[in-house]
PDB file of C-alpha atoms and ligand atoms in Angstrom:
ATOM      1  CA  MET A   1     -15.883 141.960  72.726  1.00 80.00           C
ATOM      2  CA  GLU A   2     -13.257 142.703  71.167  1.00 82.00           C
ATOM      3  CA  ARG A   3     -11.089 146.601  72.511  1.00 84.00           C
ATOM      4  CA  THR A   4     -10.927 149.643  71.046  1.00 87.00           C
ATOM      5  CA  ASP A   5      -8.368 152.553  70.774  1.00 86.00           C
ATOM      6  CA  SER A   6     -10.434 154.289  73.238  1.00 87.00           C
ATOM      7  CA  SER A   7     -11.135 150.938  76.039  1.00 88.00           C
ATOM      8  CA  PRO A   8      -9.645 151.254  79.353  1.00 87.00           C
ATOM      9  CA  PRO A   9      -6.160 149.724  79.568  1.00 85.00           C
ATOM     10  CA  LEU A  10      -5.224 146.475  80.444  1.00 88.00           C
ATOM     11  CA  ILE A  11      -3.248 146.915  84.063  1.00 94.00           C
ATOM     12  CA  ARG A  12      -1.578 143.082  84.830  1.00 97.00           C
ATOM     13  CA  PRO A  13      -3.082 142.856  88.018  1.00 98.00           C
ATOM     14  CA  ARG A  14      -0.587 141.374  90.938  1.00 98.00           C
ATOM     15  CA  LEU A  15      -1.723 138.445  92.420  1.00 98.00           C
ATOM     16  CA  GLY A  16      -0.813 137.009  95.665  1.00 98.00           C
ATOM     17  CA  VAL A  17      -1.347 132.757  95.866  1.00 98.00           C
ATOM     18  CA  SER A  18      -1.271 130.421  97.711  1.00 98.00           C
ATOM     19  CA  SER A  19       1.318 128.377  95.832  1.00 98.00           C
ATOM     20  CA  CYS A  20      -0.224 124.944  96.286  1.00 98.00           C
ATOM     21  CA  LEU A  21      -3.076 126.408  93.666  1.00 98.00           C
ATOM     22  CA  LEU A  22      -0.539 126.348  91.135  1.00 98.00           C
ATOM     23  CA  GLY A  23       0.596 122.949  91.004  1.00 98.00           C
ATOM     24  CA  ARG A  24       3.429 123.560  93.637  1.00 98.00           C
ATOM     25  CA  PRO A  25       4.131 120.024  95.661  1.00 98.00           C
ATOM     26  CA  VAL A  26       4.113 122.112  99.034  1.00 98.00           C
ATOM     27  CA  ARG A  27       1.199 119.913 101.367  1.00 98.00           C
ATOM     28  CA  TYR A  28       1.730 118.908 104.453  1.00 96.00           C
ATOM     29  CA  ASP A  29       1.325 115.252 101.936  1.00 97.00           C
ATOM     30  CA  GLY A  30       3.752 116.137  99.429  1.00 97.00           C
ATOM     31  CA  GLY A  31       0.916 117.147  96.610  1.00 97.00           C
ATOM     32  CA  HIS A  32      -0.409 120.151  95.599  1.00 97.00           C
ATOM     33  CA  ARG A  33      -3.933 121.095  94.543  1.00 98.00           C
ATOM     34  CA  ARG A  34      -3.887 123.154  91.112  1.00 98.00           C
ATOM     35  CA  ASP A  35      -6.496 124.958  89.869  1.00 98.00           C
ATOM     36  CA  ASP A  36      -6.901 125.183  86.236  1.00 97.00           C
ATOM     37  CA  PHE A  37      -8.550 127.921  86.219  1.00 97.00           C
ATOM     38  CA  LEU A  38      -6.023 130.166  88.143  1.00 98.00           C
ATOM     39  CA  ALA A  39      -2.739 128.301  86.884  1.00 98.00           C
ATOM     40  CA  ASP A  40      -3.861 127.673  82.524  1.00 97.00           C
ATOM     41  CA  GLN A  41      -6.653 130.560  81.904  1.00 96.00           C
ATOM     42  CA  LEU A  42      -5.917 133.708  84.216  1.00 98.00           C
ATOM     43  CA  GLY A  43      -1.576 133.008  84.481  1.00 98.00           C
ATOM     44  CA  PRO A  44      -0.856 134.589  81.178  1.00 97.00           C
ATOM     45  CA  HIS A  45      -2.489 137.666  82.144  1.00 98.00           C
ATOM     46  CA  VAL A  46      -1.374 138.203  85.317  1.00 98.00           C
ATOM     47  CA  ASP A  47       1.914 138.502  87.879  1.00 98.00           C
ATOM     48  CA  PHE A  48       1.809 135.532  90.375  1.00 98.00           C
ATOM     49  CA  VAL A  49       3.627 136.236  93.872  1.00 98.00           C
ATOM     50  CA  GLU A  50       3.499 132.745  95.732  1.00 98.00           C
ATOM     51  CA  VAL A  51       3.632 132.617  98.839  1.00 98.00           C
ATOM     52  CA  CYS A  52       3.738 129.034 101.046  1.00 98.00           C
ATOM     53  CA  PRO A  53       3.006 129.708 104.094  1.00 98.00           C
ATOM     54  CA  GLU A  54       3.506 126.786 106.153  1.00 98.00           C
ATOM     55  CA  VAL A  55       6.966 125.777 104.245  1.00 98.00           C
ATOM     56  CA  GLU A  56       7.953 129.116 104.633  1.00 98.00           C
ATOM     57  CA  ILE A  57       7.912 129.099 108.476  1.00 98.00           C
ATOM     58  CA  GLY A  58      10.021 126.001 107.900  1.00 97.00           C
ATOM     59  CA  LEU A  59       7.308 123.469 108.342  1.00 96.00           C
ATOM     60  CA  GLY A  60       9.495 121.478 105.293  1.00 95.00           C
ATOM     61  CA  THR A  61       7.232 119.011 103.152  1.00 96.00           C
ATOM     62  CA  PRO A  62       6.131 116.340 103.702  1.00 96.00           C
ATOM     63  CA  ARG A  63       4.951 117.382 107.194  1.00 96.00           C
ATOM     64  CA  PRO A  64       2.810 116.246 110.001  1.00 95.00           C
ATOM     65  CA  THR A  65      -0.790 117.877 109.837  1.00 95.00           C
ATOM     66  CA  ILE A  66      -1.614 121.313 111.508  1.00 97.00           C
ATOM     67  CA  ASP A  67      -5.290 122.065 113.102  1.00 96.00           C
ATOM     68  CA  LEU A  68      -6.892 125.301 114.615  1.00 97.00           C
ATOM     69  CA  TYR A  69      -8.393 124.977 117.614  1.00 97.00           C
ATOM     70  CA  GLU A  70     -10.806 127.273 119.310  1.00 96.00           C
ATOM     71  CA  SER A  71      -9.653 129.529 122.090  1.00 94.00           C
ATOM     72  CA  ASP A  72     -10.752 131.891 124.897  1.00 93.00           C
ATOM     73  CA  ASP A  73     -10.020 134.390 122.475  1.00 92.00           C
ATOM     74  CA  PRO A  74     -12.658 134.024 120.040  1.00 83.00           C
ATOM     75  CA  GLY A  75     -10.912 135.422 117.019  1.00 88.00           C
ATOM     76  CA  ARG A  76      -7.769 133.905 117.513  1.00 95.00           C
ATOM     77  CA  PRO A  77      -7.931 129.697 117.482  1.00 96.00           C
ATOM     78  CA  ARG A  78      -4.686 128.393 118.030  1.00 97.00           C
ATOM     79  CA  LEU A  79      -2.701 126.634 115.243  1.00 97.00           C
ATOM     80  CA  ARG A  80      -0.937 123.391 116.693  1.00 97.00           C
ATOM     81  CA  ARG A  81       0.981 120.409 115.579  1.00 95.00           C
ATOM     82  CA  GLY A  82      -0.511 118.188 118.082  1.00 91.00           C
ATOM     83  CA  GLU A  83       0.766 119.495 121.468  1.00 93.00           C
ATOM     84  CA  VAL A  84       3.477 122.146 119.477  1.00 96.00           C
ATOM     85  CA  ASP A  85       1.667 125.610 119.750  1.00 97.00           C
ATOM     86  CA  LEU A  86       1.947 127.201 116.090  1.00 98.00           C
ATOM     87  CA  THR A  87       0.218 130.542 117.076  1.00 98.00           C
ATOM     88  CA  GLU A  88       2.386 132.756 117.643  1.00 97.00           C
ATOM     89  CA  THR A  89       5.730 132.141 114.508  1.00 98.00           C
ATOM     90  CA  MET A  90       2.464 132.102 112.090  1.00 98.00           C
ATOM     91  CA  GLU A  91       1.066 135.097 113.383  1.00 98.00           C
ATOM     92  CA  THR A  92       4.680 136.966 113.528  1.00 98.00           C
ATOM     93  CA  PHE A  93       5.439 135.503 109.922  1.00 98.00           C
ATOM     94  CA  ALA A  94       2.275 136.981 109.008  1.00 98.00           C
ATOM     95  CA  GLU A  95       2.855 139.945 110.034  1.00 98.00           C
ATOM     96  CA  THR A  96       6.407 140.815 108.710  1.00 98.00           C
ATOM     97  CA  ARG A  97       4.946 138.633 105.063  1.00 98.00           C
ATOM     98  CA  VAL A  98       1.861 140.738 104.520  1.00 98.00           C
ATOM     99  CA  ALA A  99       3.507 143.752 105.386  1.00 98.00           C
ATOM    100  CA  ALA A 100       6.267 142.955 102.326  1.00 98.00           C
ATOM    101  CA  LEU A 101       3.244 142.192  99.877  1.00 98.00           C
ATOM    102  CA  LYS A 102       1.988 145.436 100.958  1.00 97.00           C
ATOM    103  CA  GLU A 103       5.523 146.779  99.195  1.00 97.00           C
ATOM    104  CA  LEU A 104       4.579 145.225  96.434  1.00 97.00           C
ATOM    105  CA  GLU A 105       1.187 146.892  95.874  1.00 96.00           C
ATOM    106  CA  LEU A 106      -0.244 143.144  95.104  1.00 97.00           C
ATOM    107  CA  ASP A 107      -4.653 143.899  93.259  1.00 97.00           C
ATOM    108  CA  GLY A 108      -5.440 140.427  94.930  1.00 98.00           C
ATOM    109  CA  TYR A 109      -4.933 137.004  96.188  1.00 98.00           C
ATOM    110  CA  ALA A 110      -6.006 133.718  95.673  1.00 98.00           C
ATOM    111  CA  LEU A 111      -5.612 131.899  98.750  1.00 98.00           C
ATOM    112  CA  LYS A 112      -6.286 127.668  99.008  1.00 98.00           C
ATOM    113  CA  ALA A 113      -9.892 127.144 100.610  1.00 98.00           C
ATOM    114  CA  ARG A 114      -9.980 125.286 104.126  1.00 97.00           C
ATOM    115  CA  SER A 115      -6.916 125.523 104.851  1.00 98.00           C
ATOM    116  CA  PRO A 116      -5.830 126.208 108.407  1.00 98.00           C
ATOM    117  CA  SER A 117      -2.721 128.238 107.396  1.00 98.00           C
ATOM    118  CA  CYS A 118      -4.526 130.415 103.844  1.00 98.00           C
ATOM    119  CA  GLY A 119      -8.666 129.613 104.582  1.00 98.00           C
ATOM    120  CA  LEU A 120     -10.663 132.485 104.439  1.00 97.00           C
ATOM    121  CA  ARG A 121     -13.493 131.148 106.489  1.00 95.00           C
ATOM    122  CA  ASP A 122     -13.918 127.309 106.489  1.00 95.00           C
ATOM    123  CA  ALA A 123     -11.108 125.997 107.815  1.00 96.00           C
ATOM    124  CA  LYS A 124     -11.438 122.648 110.094  1.00 96.00           C
ATOM    125  CA  LEU A 125     -11.940 124.506 113.331  1.00 96.00           C
ATOM    126  CA  ILE A 126     -12.156 122.022 116.682  1.00 96.00           C
ATOM    127  CA  ARG A 127     -14.134 123.586 119.603  1.00 95.00           C
ATOM    128  CA  LEU A 128     -13.381 123.387 122.956  1.00 94.00           C
ATOM    129  CA  ASP A 129     -15.983 120.600 123.999  1.00 94.00           C
ATOM    130  CA  GLY A 130     -14.601 118.820 120.634  1.00 94.00           C
ATOM    131  CA  ARG A 131     -17.262 119.590 118.191  1.00 96.00           C
ATOM    132  CA  VAL A 132     -15.723 119.965 114.487  1.00 95.00           C
ATOM    133  CA  GLU A 133     -17.307 123.029 112.222  1.00 95.00           C
ATOM    134  CA  ARG A 134     -15.309 124.161 109.247  1.00 95.00           C
ATOM    135  CA  GLU A 135     -15.602 127.466 110.052  1.00 93.00           C
ATOM    136  CA  GLY A 136     -12.439 128.511 111.654  1.00 95.00           C
ATOM    137  CA  LYS A 137     -10.025 131.241 108.977  1.00 96.00           C
ATOM    138  CA  GLY A 138      -6.721 130.383 108.594  1.00 98.00           C
ATOM    139  CA  VAL A 139      -3.688 132.499 111.126  1.00 98.00           C
ATOM    140  CA  PHE A 140      -2.589 133.549 107.051  1.00 98.00           C
ATOM    141  CA  ALA A 141      -5.407 134.475 105.676  1.00 98.00           C
ATOM    142  CA  ARG A 142      -6.842 136.333 109.294  1.00 98.00           C
ATOM    143  CA  VAL A 143      -3.323 138.793 109.485  1.00 98.00           C
ATOM    144  CA  LEU A 144      -3.877 138.994 105.269  1.00 98.00           C
ATOM    145  CA  ARG A 145      -7.373 139.937 105.395  1.00 97.00           C
ATOM    146  CA  SER A 146      -7.340 142.760 108.593  1.00 97.00           C
ATOM    147  CA  ARG A 147      -3.856 144.499 107.473  1.00 97.00           C
ATOM    148  CA  TRP A 148      -5.163 144.564 104.276  1.00 96.00           C
ATOM    149  CA  PRO A 149      -9.405 144.269 103.730  1.00 94.00           C
ATOM    150  CA  ASP A 150      -9.208 146.124 100.789  1.00 91.00           C
ATOM    151  CA  LEU A 151      -6.825 144.035  98.759  1.00 95.00           C
ATOM    152  CA  VAL A 152      -9.355 141.387  96.748  1.00 96.00           C
ATOM    153  CA  ALA A 153      -9.356 138.167  97.994  1.00 97.00           C
ATOM    154  CA  PHE A 154     -11.167 134.820  97.039  1.00 98.00           C
ATOM    155  CA  ASP A 155      -9.951 131.323  97.113  1.00 98.00           C
ATOM    156  CA  GLU A 156     -10.572 128.151  94.753  1.00 97.00           C
ATOM    157  CA  SER A 157     -14.323 127.385  96.340  1.00 96.00           C
ATOM    158  CA  ASP A 158     -15.258 130.946  95.106  1.00 96.00           C
ATOM    159  CA  LEU A 159     -13.709 129.518  91.441  1.00 95.00           C
ATOM    160  CA  GLU A 160     -16.181 127.265  91.086  1.00 94.00           C
ATOM    161  CA  GLU A 161     -20.050 129.764  90.738  1.00 93.00           C
ATOM    162  CA  PRO A 162     -19.039 132.038  87.480  1.00 92.00           C
ATOM    163  CA  ALA A 163     -20.989 134.906  88.910  1.00 91.00           C
ATOM    164  CA  VAL A 164     -17.986 135.477  92.035  1.00 95.00           C
ATOM    165  CA  THR A 165     -15.855 134.044  89.646  1.00 96.00           C
ATOM    166  CA  GLU A 166     -17.302 137.070  87.363  1.00 95.00           C
ATOM    167  CA  ALA A 167     -17.381 139.919  90.127  1.00 96.00           C
ATOM    168  CA  ARG A 168     -13.758 138.538  91.424  1.00 97.00           C
ATOM    169  CA  MET A 169     -12.276 139.175  88.159  1.00 97.00           C
ATOM    170  CA  THR A 170     -13.717 142.625  87.114  1.00 97.00           C
ATOM    171  CA  ALA A 171     -12.567 143.791  90.429  1.00 98.00           C
ATOM    172  CA  LEU A 172      -8.930 142.377  90.214  1.00 98.00           C
ATOM    173  CA  PHE A 173      -8.473 143.766  87.324  1.00 98.00           C
ATOM    174  CA  ALA A 174      -9.664 147.284  87.910  1.00 97.00           C
ATOM    175  CA  ARG A 175      -7.817 147.056  91.238  1.00 97.00           C
ATOM    176  CA  ALA A 176      -4.852 146.733  88.936  1.00 97.00           C
ATOM    177  CA  ARG A 177      -6.075 149.946  86.585  1.00 97.00           C
ATOM    178  CA  PHE A 178      -6.362 151.598  89.683  1.00 97.00           C
ATOM    179  CA  ARG A 179      -2.915 150.943  91.147  1.00 96.00           C
ATOM    180  CA  ALA A 180      -1.767 152.150  86.915  1.00 96.00           C
ATOM    181  CA  ARG A 181      -4.335 155.523  87.324  1.00 95.00           C
ATOM    182  CA  PRO A 182      -2.594 159.084  85.854  1.00 93.00           C
ATOM    183  CA  PRO A 183      -1.362 160.758  89.276  1.00 93.00           C
ATOM    184  CA  GLY A 184      -3.513 163.289  90.527  1.00 94.00           C
ATOM    185  CA  MET A 185      -7.511 164.983  90.870  1.00 95.00           C
ATOM    186  CA  ALA A 186      -7.502 164.090  86.416  1.00 95.00           C
ATOM    187  CA  GLY A 187      -5.650 160.995  87.136  1.00 96.00           C
ATOM    188  CA  LEU A 188      -9.161 159.913  89.622  1.00 97.00           C
ATOM    189  CA  GLN A 189     -11.281 161.737  87.248  1.00 96.00           C
ATOM    190  CA  GLU A 190     -10.426 159.782  84.313  1.00 96.00           C
ATOM    191  CA  PHE A 191     -10.588 156.200  86.570  1.00 97.00           C
ATOM    192  CA  HIS A 192     -14.096 156.751  87.781  1.00 98.00           C
ATOM    193  CA  ARG A 193     -15.330 158.584  84.746  1.00 97.00           C
ATOM    194  CA  ARG A 194     -13.739 155.112  82.857  1.00 97.00           C
ATOM    195  CA  HIS A 195     -15.626 153.124  85.935  1.00 98.00           C
ATOM    196  CA  LYS A 196     -19.466 154.690  86.268  1.00 98.00           C
ATOM    197  CA  TYR A 197     -21.044 152.323  84.713  1.00 97.00           C
ATOM    198  CA  LEU A 198     -19.119 149.466  86.408  1.00 97.00           C
ATOM    199  CA  LEU A 199     -19.740 151.539  89.293  1.00 98.00           C
ATOM    200  CA  LEU A 200     -23.577 151.759  88.609  1.00 97.00           C
ATOM    201  CA  SER A 201     -24.153 147.816  88.393  1.00 97.00           C
ATOM    202  CA  ARG A 202     -23.036 146.841  90.868  1.00 96.00           C
ATOM    203  CA  ALA A 203     -23.435 149.723  93.640  1.00 97.00           C
ATOM    204  CA  PRO A 204     -24.837 153.144  92.671  1.00 97.00           C
ATOM    205  CA  GLU A 205     -25.392 154.385  96.052  1.00 97.00           C
ATOM    206  CA  ILE A 206     -21.916 154.134  96.027  1.00 98.00           C
ATOM    207  CA  LEU A 207     -21.262 155.480  92.510  1.00 97.00           C
ATOM    208  CA  ARG A 208     -23.132 158.503  94.237  1.00 97.00           C
ATOM    209  CA  GLU A 209     -21.323 158.882  97.300  1.00 97.00           C
ATOM    210  CA  LEU A 210     -17.768 158.896  94.917  1.00 98.00           C
ATOM    211  CA  GLY A 211     -19.069 161.615  92.719  1.00 97.00           C
ATOM    212  CA  ALA A 212     -19.590 163.612  95.678  1.00 97.00           C
ATOM    213  CA  LEU A 213     -16.148 162.607  97.413  1.00 97.00           C
ATOM    214  CA  LEU A 214     -14.930 164.002  93.803  1.00 96.00           C
ATOM    215  CA  GLY A 215     -16.762 167.319  93.325  1.00 94.00           C
ATOM    216  CA  ARG A 216     -15.330 168.628  96.646  1.00 93.00           C
ATOM    217  CA  GLY A 217     -12.221 168.539  94.408  1.00 87.00           C
ATOM    218  CA  GLU A 218     -10.071 168.118  97.419  1.00 89.00           C
ATOM    219  CA  ASP A 219      -6.969 166.825  95.031  1.00 85.00           C
ATOM    220  CA  CYS A 220      -4.949 165.365  99.176  1.00 89.00           C
ATOM    221  CA  GLU A 221      -4.128 161.962 100.120  1.00 92.00           C
ATOM    222  CA  GLU A 222      -7.259 161.181 101.974  1.00 94.00           C
ATOM    223  CA  THR A 223      -9.437 161.817  98.684  1.00 96.00           C
ATOM    224  CA  HIS A 224      -7.570 159.331  96.922  1.00 96.00           C
ATOM    225  CA  ARG A 225      -7.455 156.477  99.879  1.00 95.00           C
ATOM    226  CA  ARG A 226     -11.444 157.042 100.683  1.00 97.00           C
ATOM    227  CA  TYR A 227     -12.212 156.917  97.246  1.00 97.00           C
ATOM    228  CA  GLU A 228     -10.436 153.676  96.928  1.00 96.00           C
ATOM    229  CA  THR A 229     -11.732 151.803  99.873  1.00 96.00           C
ATOM    230  CA  LEU A 230     -14.840 152.725  98.365  1.00 97.00           C
ATOM    231  CA  PHE A 231     -14.695 151.737  94.684  1.00 98.00           C
ATOM    232  CA  CYS A 232     -12.848 148.225  96.461  1.00 96.00           C
ATOM    233  CA  PHE A 233     -16.138 147.903  98.698  1.00 96.00           C
ATOM    234  CA  ALA A 234     -18.498 148.711  95.503  1.00 97.00           C
ATOM    235  CA  LEU A 235     -16.763 145.812  93.314  1.00 97.00           C
ATOM    236  CA  SER A 236     -16.825 143.562  95.975  1.00 94.00           C
ATOM    237  CA  ASN A 237     -20.614 142.819  95.222  1.00 88.00           C
ATOM    238  CA  VAL A 238     -21.819 140.263  93.097  1.00 92.00           C
ATOM    239  CA  PRO A 239     -24.684 142.997  90.564  1.00 94.00           C
ATOM    240  CA  THR A 240     -27.695 141.734  90.636  1.00 94.00           C
ATOM    241  CA  ARG A 241     -30.031 140.873  87.365  1.00 94.00           C
ATOM    242  CA  GLY A 242     -31.449 144.040  88.645  1.00 95.00           C
ATOM    243  CA  ARG A 243     -29.036 146.540  88.578  1.00 96.00           C
ATOM    244  CA  GLN A 244     -27.252 145.819  86.066  1.00 96.00           C
ATOM    245  CA  THR A 245     -30.630 145.855  84.286  1.00 97.00           C
ATOM    246  CA  ASP A 246     -30.399 149.644  85.441  1.00 97.00           C
ATOM    247  CA  ALA A 247     -27.285 150.513  84.533  1.00 98.00           C
ATOM    248  CA  LEU A 248     -27.811 148.401  80.560  1.00 98.00           C
ATOM    249  CA  PHE A 249     -30.992 150.982  80.251  1.00 98.00           C
ATOM    250  CA  HIS A 250     -28.888 153.790  81.290  1.00 98.00           C
ATOM    251  CA  MET A 251     -26.215 152.765  78.879  1.00 98.00           C
ATOM    252  CA  PHE A 252     -28.728 152.521  75.992  1.00 98.00           C
ATOM    253  CA  GLY A 253     -30.121 155.713  76.547  1.00 97.00           C
ATOM    254  CA  TYR A 254     -26.770 157.173  74.775  1.00 97.00           C
ATOM    255  CA  VAL A 255     -27.667 154.837  71.250  1.00 97.00           C
ATOM    256  CA  SER A 256     -31.398 154.839  71.487  1.00 97.00           C
ATOM    257  CA  SER A 257     -32.047 158.076  69.684  1.00 97.00           C
ATOM    258  CA  LYS A 258     -29.792 157.062  66.644  1.00 97.00           C
ATOM    259  CA  LEU A 259     -31.347 153.347  66.465  1.00 97.00           C
ATOM    260  CA  GLU A 260     -34.095 152.512  63.682  1.00 97.00           C
ATOM    261  CA  SER A 261     -37.346 151.505  65.419  1.00 97.00           C
ATOM    262  CA  ILE A 262     -36.675 147.303  64.522  1.00 97.00           C
ATOM    263  CA  ASP A 263     -33.044 147.831  66.384  1.00 98.00           C
ATOM    264  CA  LYS A 264     -34.317 149.607  69.481  1.00 98.00           C
ATOM    265  CA  ARG A 265     -36.689 146.750  69.673  1.00 98.00           C
ATOM    266  CA  GLU A 266     -34.338 144.362  69.472  1.00 98.00           C
ATOM    267  CA  LEU A 267     -32.109 145.942  72.230  1.00 98.00           C
ATOM    268  CA  VAL A 268     -35.407 146.400  74.424  1.00 98.00           C
ATOM    269  CA  ASP A 269     -36.030 142.963  74.816  1.00 98.00           C
ATOM    270  CA  SER A 270     -33.018 141.734  74.896  1.00 97.00           C
ATOM    271  CA  ILE A 271     -32.202 143.956  77.843  1.00 98.00           C
ATOM    272  CA  GLU A 272     -35.815 143.433  79.396  1.00 97.00           C
ATOM    273  CA  ASP A 273     -35.237 139.637  78.388  1.00 96.00           C
ATOM    274  CA  TYR A 274     -32.143 139.280  80.538  1.00 95.00           C
ATOM    275  CA  GLY A 275     -33.684 141.184  83.409  1.00 95.00           C
ATOM    276  CA  SER A 276     -36.465 138.621  83.523  1.00 94.00           C
ATOM    277  CA  GLY A 277     -34.065 135.797  83.658  1.00 92.00           C
ATOM    278  CA  HIS A 278     -34.494 134.393  80.310  1.00 93.00           C
ATOM    279  CA  ILE A 279     -31.068 135.223  78.982  1.00 93.00           C
ATOM    280  CA  GLY A 280     -27.397 135.609  79.871  1.00 92.00           C
ATOM    281  CA  LEU A 281     -26.390 139.072  80.286  1.00 94.00           C
ATOM    282  CA  ALA A 282     -23.615 138.520  77.138  1.00 94.00           C
ATOM    283  CA  ILE A 283     -26.430 138.703  74.521  1.00 95.00           C
ATOM    284  CA  PRO A 284     -28.052 142.389  75.640  1.00 97.00           C
ATOM    285  CA  ALA A 285     -24.226 143.535  76.742  1.00 96.00           C
ATOM    286  CA  ARG A 286     -23.130 142.533  73.768  1.00 95.00           C
ATOM    287  CA  LEU A 287     -25.755 143.860  71.004  1.00 97.00           C
ATOM    288  CA  LEU A 288     -25.488 147.177  72.915  1.00 98.00           C
ATOM    289  CA  TRP A 289     -21.033 147.427  72.568  1.00 97.00           C
ATOM    290  CA  HIS A 290     -21.800 146.248  68.706  1.00 97.00           C
ATOM    291  CA  TRP A 291     -24.051 149.952  69.009  1.00 97.00           C
ATOM    292  CA  VAL A 292     -21.611 151.595  70.294  1.00 97.00           C
ATOM    293  CA  ARG A 293     -19.092 150.973  68.359  1.00 96.00           C
ATOM    294  CA  HIS A 294     -21.443 151.193  65.223  1.00 97.00           C
ATOM    295  CA  PHE A 295     -22.121 155.043  66.504  1.00 97.00           C
ATOM    296  CA  GLU A 296     -19.205 155.220  68.086  1.00 95.00           C
ATOM    297  CA  ASP A 297     -19.787 156.838  71.366  1.00 95.00           C
ATOM    298  CA  PRO A 298     -17.036 158.038  72.839  1.00 95.00           C
ATOM    299  CA  TYR A 299     -18.271 158.394  76.265  1.00 96.00           C
ATOM    300  CA  LEU A 300     -19.194 154.297  76.114  1.00 97.00           C
ATOM    301  CA  LEU A 301     -16.398 153.551  73.758  1.00 96.00           C
ATOM    302  CA  GLU A 302     -13.989 154.303  77.432  1.00 96.00           C
ATOM    303  CA  GLN A 303     -16.260 152.281  79.708  1.00 97.00           C
ATOM    304  CA  ALA A 304     -14.437 149.118  81.564  1.00 97.00           C
ATOM    305  CA  TYR A 305     -18.140 147.605  82.000  1.00 97.00           C
ATOM    306  CA  PHE A 306     -17.482 146.715  78.294  1.00 95.00           C
ATOM    307  CA  LEU A 307     -13.726 145.106  78.784  1.00 94.00           C
ATOM    308  CA  PRO A 308     -13.178 144.750  82.782  1.00 95.00           C
ATOM    309  CA  TYR A 309     -10.549 142.239  82.019  1.00 95.00           C
ATOM    310  CA  PRO A 310      -9.277 140.616  79.384  1.00 95.00           C
ATOM    311  CA  PRO A 311     -11.643 139.005  76.503  1.00 92.00           C
ATOM    312  CA  GLU A 312      -9.897 136.158  76.789  1.00 92.00           C
ATOM    313  CA  LEU A 313     -11.116 134.587  79.970  1.00 94.00           C
ATOM    314  CA  GLY A 314     -14.525 134.168  78.455  1.00 88.00           C
ATOM    315  CA  LEU A 315     -16.728 135.006  81.676  1.00 92.00           C
ATOM    316  CA  LEU A 316     -19.412 136.280  80.008  1.00 85.00           C
ATOM    317  CA  ASP A 317     -20.386 133.351  78.387  1.00 81.00           C
ATOM    318  CA  SER A 318     -19.943 131.266  81.390  1.00 76.00           C
ATOM    319  CA  ILE A 319     -22.513 133.663  83.689  1.00 70.00           C
ATOM    320  CA  SER A 320     -24.136 133.398  80.431  1.00 60.00           C
ATOM    321  CA  ALA A 321     -25.199 129.838  81.207  1.00 45.00           C
ATOM    322  CA  ALA A 322     -25.218 129.781  84.731  1.00 47.00           C
TER     323      ALA A 322
HETATM  324  S1  SF4 B   1      -2.978 125.983 101.918  1.00 86.01           S
HETATM  325 FE1  SF4 B   1      -0.928 127.634 101.945  1.00 86.01          FE
HETATM  326  S2  SF4 B   1       0.482 126.214 103.567  1.00 86.01           S
HETATM  327 FE2  SF4 B   1      -1.016 124.516 103.085  1.00 86.01          FE
HETATM  328  S3  SF4 B   1       0.466 124.117 101.251  1.00 86.01           S
HETATM  329 FE3  SF4 B   1      -1.155 125.699 100.079  1.00 86.01          FE
HETATM  330  S4  SF4 B   1       0.058 127.568 100.181  1.00 86.01           S
HETATM  331 FE4  SF4 B   1       0.989 126.164 101.928  1.00 86.01          FE
END
């Protein structure tokens, strides 16, 4: 879909990233795990902030492997290299590094899956009885998530699923727009107006809550903070067909009275066919965008729903094929 002068600005997100995902040879074996989507497709549109926690605590490359071991404290497995316990070293580093990253106002973080330092949920965890399960949270990732629960965080295995990739990129670029919004209540109101249909397609109940929050008109730090928390929570959802269909029909209402009956039928059919799973989202979304531009509907032209991230990422077509 093409941008118009009314489209929301595309702000470059600041994205923390596990260095090995960009091809840096920092892994224990001197290798890397370059992710082509991150490095080649997303890279031109974001500002990366690279972090390799194991190198930054001085473990060197190459290095002996480290592992997570279940402990008596269930939320805090030990990080060990043989008999050497690195848990406190990594936690202290992570607290300091995460505080510095917060100063940089990151919009998101791409983490290496299955790593005892960077893994979000599936690092190897050695149980007290010796069983090995893929349920561990890497120590750096655990501190990052606990200190910054609003942050848009994902790993490269999320990027194997087109719908999840699309949802994470939508959230990442929306978060960057939130950071760069105009100041004060007017800026927050404008941001909200432009994101109404993104919110409706993900979490209509939160859209209502945000509307009520803004309706109180209290221009204070707490209002902005509360808005940010709820907005990020809403966009952490992967939208369902049902909610996307609702949002499309709501927007259809803005142009329906101006359409010839044959064009109205075509648009309704495409939304219904999407809703019943026969076609992908790209078809009704593009058709609706065509008519929004044709009639120059001022409210829908400025909706982030149609252009939530750079169209060059090609994500709408990839979820269509899913
Ligand atoms: S997973 Fe994390 S700690 Fe391991 S090499 Fe990659 S960036 Fe470094």
